[in-house]
Backbone as a chain_set.jsonl record, in Angstrom:
{"seq": "XXXXXXXXXXXXXXXXXXXXXXXXXXXXXXXXXXXXXXXXXXXXXXXXXXXXXXXXXXXXXX", "coords": {"N": [[12.709, 5.407, 9.871], [9.955, 5.095, 7.776], [7.527, 2.536, 7.09], [6.429, 1.421, 3.938], [3.57, 0.926, 1.847], [3.107, -1.824, -0.349], [1.277, -1.808, -2.384], [0.097, 0.827, -2.834], [2.07, 2.589, -2.063], [1.902, 4.277, 0.076], [2.839, 5.666, 3.261], [1.393, 4.972, 5.399], [1.317, 2.613, 6.913], [0.495, 0.161, 9.283], [1.181, -2.082, 11.945], [-0.67, -4.936, 11.887], [-1.041, -7.468, 12.983], [1.018, -8.255, 15.365], [2.315, -10.669, 16.164], [2.238, -12.308, 13.905], [3.457, -10.637, 12.193], [1.979, -9.104, 10.388], [1.015, -6.605, 8.209], [-0.984, -3.612, 7.688], [-2.423, -1.312, 5.43], [-3.514, 1.918, 5.977], [-4.464, 3.617, 4.091], [-5.13, 2.337, 1.534], [-6.008, -0.158, 2.254], [-4.588, -2.478, 1.856], [-3.331, -5.582, 2.956], [-0.698, -7.394, 4.252], [2.294, -9.415, 4.601], [4.567, -8.09, 4.177], [6.213, -4.983, 4.212], [7.618, -2.209, 2.718], [10.561, -0.488, 3.59], [11.107, 2.447, 2.776], [11.404, 5.741, 2.25], [10.934, 7.154, -0.08], [9.269, 5.695, -1.7], [6.423, 6.047, -1.975], [6.28, 8.444, -3.397], [7.61, 7.678, -5.755], [5.881, 5.681, -6.756], [3.544, 7.164, -7.221], [4.501, 8.9, -9.221], [5.111, 7.034, -11.232], [2.545, 6.037, -11.817], [1.378, 8.347, -12.79], [2.923, 8.782, -15.083], [2.203, 6.488, -16.503], [-0.539, 6.958, -17.01], [-0.301, 9.216, -18.635], [1.103, 8.126, -20.789], [-0.819, 6.291, -21.785], [-2.761, 8.091, -22.594], [-1.44, 9.456, -24.635], [-1.05, 7.334, -26.435], [-3.691, 6.79, -27.171], [-4.275, 8.963, -28.715], [-3.066, 8.506, -31.12]], "CA": [[12.253, 5.221, 8.512], [8.583, 4.599, 7.744], [7.245, 1.415, 6.206], [5.553, 1.825, 2.842], [2.676, -0.072, 1.282], [3.521, -2.361, -1.636], [0.234, -1.556, -3.388], [-0.087, 2.245, -3.174], [3.257, 3.358, -1.706], [1.634, 5.11, 1.239], [3.605, 5.336, 4.465], [0.394, 4.818, 6.456], [1.283, 1.196, 7.275], [0.464, -0.144, 10.715], [1.257, -3.509, 12.215], [-2.033, -5.437, 12.116], [-0.897, -8.615, 13.882], [2.449, -8.281, 15.705], [2.871, -12.023, 16.227], [2.391, -12.798, 12.534], [4.11, -9.555, 11.433], [1.042, -8.756, 9.324], [0.86, -5.167, 8.083], [-2.186, -3.135, 7.017], [-2.331, 0.066, 4.964], [-4.688, 2.716, 6.344], [-4.903, 4.365, 2.911], [-5.775, 1.52, 0.498], [-6.54, -1.381, 2.834], [-3.705, -3.623, 1.593], [-2.86, -6.322, 4.116], [0.314, -8.351, 3.838], [3.373, -9.708, 5.526], [5.736, -7.297, 3.808], [6.099, -3.537, 4.042], [8.921, -1.702, 2.293], [11.054, 0.643, 4.367], [11.707, 3.383, 1.817], [10.644, 6.987, 2.34], [10.657, 7.691, -1.41], [8.44, 4.771, -2.464], [5.124, 6.641, -2.302], [6.539, 9.437, -4.44], [7.958, 6.946, -6.967], [4.677, 5.017, -7.257], [2.675, 8.215, -7.769], [5.105, 9.357, -10.468], [4.958, 5.964, -12.219], [1.132, 6.02, -12.214], [1.177, 9.56, -13.579], [3.533, 8.529, -16.382], [1.395, 5.463, -17.159], [-1.743, 7.631, -17.508], [0.119, 10.076, -19.735], [1.432, 7.236, -21.896], [-2.074, 5.787, -22.33], [-3.408, 9.229, -23.237], [-0.711, 9.694, -25.863], [-1.315, 6.218, -27.335], [-5.051, 6.923, -27.67], [-4.274, 10.039, -29.688], [-2.426, 8.072, -32.38]], "C": [[10.86, 4.577, 8.551], [8.468, 3.412, 6.799], [6.227, 1.849, 5.173], [4.774, 0.64, 2.301], [3.18, -0.53, -0.079], [2.532, -2.025, -2.742], [0.165, -0.087, -3.805], [1.112, 3.12, -2.822], [3.094, 4.244, -0.485], [2.517, 4.699, 2.42], [2.669, 5.195, 5.671], [0.215, 3.347, 6.839], [1.323, 1.055, 8.787], [0.536, -1.645, 10.878], [-0.133, -3.988, 12.628], [-2.016, -6.589, 13.121], [0.589, -8.771, 14.202], [3.065, -9.676, 15.727], [3.13, -12.579, 14.832], [3.153, -11.815, 11.658], [3.282, -9.182, 10.206], [0.784, -7.261, 9.352], [-0.447, -4.818, 7.382], [-2.017, -1.662, 6.659], [-3.627, 0.797, 5.295], [-5.271, 3.436, 5.127], [-5.684, 3.492, 1.921], [-6.346, 0.204, 1.021], [-5.705, -2.628, 2.569], [-3.288, -4.267, 2.912], [-1.857, -7.351, 3.618], [1.41, -8.482, 4.869], [4.61, -8.861, 5.265], [5.359, -5.832, 3.696], [7.5, -3.028, 3.732], [9.32, -0.511, 3.16], [11.844, 1.555, 3.444], [10.851, 4.636, 1.804], [10.251, 7.552, 0.974], [9.689, 6.835, -2.215], [7.108, 5.377, -2.881], [5.282, 7.633, -3.452], [6.824, 8.74, -5.778], [6.741, 6.268, -7.58], [3.728, 6.037, -7.878], [3.201, 8.705, -9.11], [4.938, 8.308, -11.574], [3.516, 5.891, -12.717], [0.81, 7.21, -13.108], [1.737, 9.362, -14.997], [2.739, 7.492, -17.177], [0.131, 6.075, -17.763], [-1.402, 8.498, -18.714], [0.426, 9.241, -20.982], [0.177, 6.702, -22.574], [-2.795, 6.881, -23.11], [-2.759, 9.512, -24.588], [-1.012, 8.59, -26.885], [-2.716, 6.282, -27.924], [-5.136, 7.963, -28.782], [-3.683, 9.658, -31.032], [-3.403, 7.434, -33.306]], "O": [[10.637, 3.617, 9.289], [9.218, 3.3, 5.83], [5.274, 2.561, 5.489], [5.252, -0.495, 2.297], [3.632, 0.289, -0.879], [2.909, -1.963, -3.913], [0.174, 0.216, -4.998], [1.17, 4.277, -3.239], [4.047, 4.894, -0.057], [2.89, 3.534, 2.557], [3.105, 5.288, 6.819], [-0.906, 2.892, 7.064], [2.083, 1.737, 9.476], [0.016, -2.395, 10.051], [-0.7, -3.499, 13.605], [-2.874, -6.67, 14.0], [1.338, -9.348, 13.413], [4.223, -9.843, 15.345], [4.138, -13.25, 14.609], [3.461, -12.12, 10.506], [3.823, -8.971, 9.12], [0.387, -6.709, 10.377], [-0.966, -5.603, 6.589], [-1.535, -0.866, 7.465], [-4.712, 0.343, 4.932], [-6.44, 3.821, 5.134], [-6.783, 3.865, 1.51], [-7.086, -0.476, 0.31], [-6.069, -3.719, 3.006], [-2.936, -3.574, 3.867], [-2.134, -8.092, 2.675], [1.449, -7.764, 5.868], [5.578, -8.903, 6.025], [4.311, -5.488, 3.149], [8.459, -3.384, 4.417], [8.502, 0.37, 3.428], [13.067, 1.46, 3.337], [9.693, 4.593, 1.389], [9.32, 8.354, 0.889], [9.319, 7.222, -3.324], [6.704, 5.232, -4.035], [4.474, 7.638, -4.381], [6.328, 9.174, -6.817], [6.582, 6.277, -8.8], [3.17, 5.793, -8.947], [2.421, 8.903, -10.043], [4.656, 8.655, -12.721], [3.285, 5.702, -13.912], [0.054, 7.084, -14.071], [1.097, 9.73, -15.982], [2.618, 7.61, -18.396], [-0.234, 5.754, -18.894], [-2.136, 8.509, -19.703], [0.05, 9.613, -22.094], [0.108, 6.66, -23.802], [-3.372, 6.621, -24.166], [-3.452, 9.778, -25.571], [-1.208, 8.876, -28.066], [-2.918, 5.869, -29.066], [-5.969, 7.854, -29.682], [-3.792, 10.421, -31.991], [-3.032, 7.016, -34.402]]}, "num_chains": 1, "name": "protein.A"}
């Protein structure tokens, strides 16, 4: 199972500092001590962002 970025959901996380267990995302540059192990996270984050944009677009039209 791949580790996913908390910020963008990408599964391009690499261990940055093994002793500190510090992770870094190759896609967005997020660095942190936590990476989620969920293969569907990237897909879910992209879908949520898409829905948020659509919602904002609809609200502007009112």
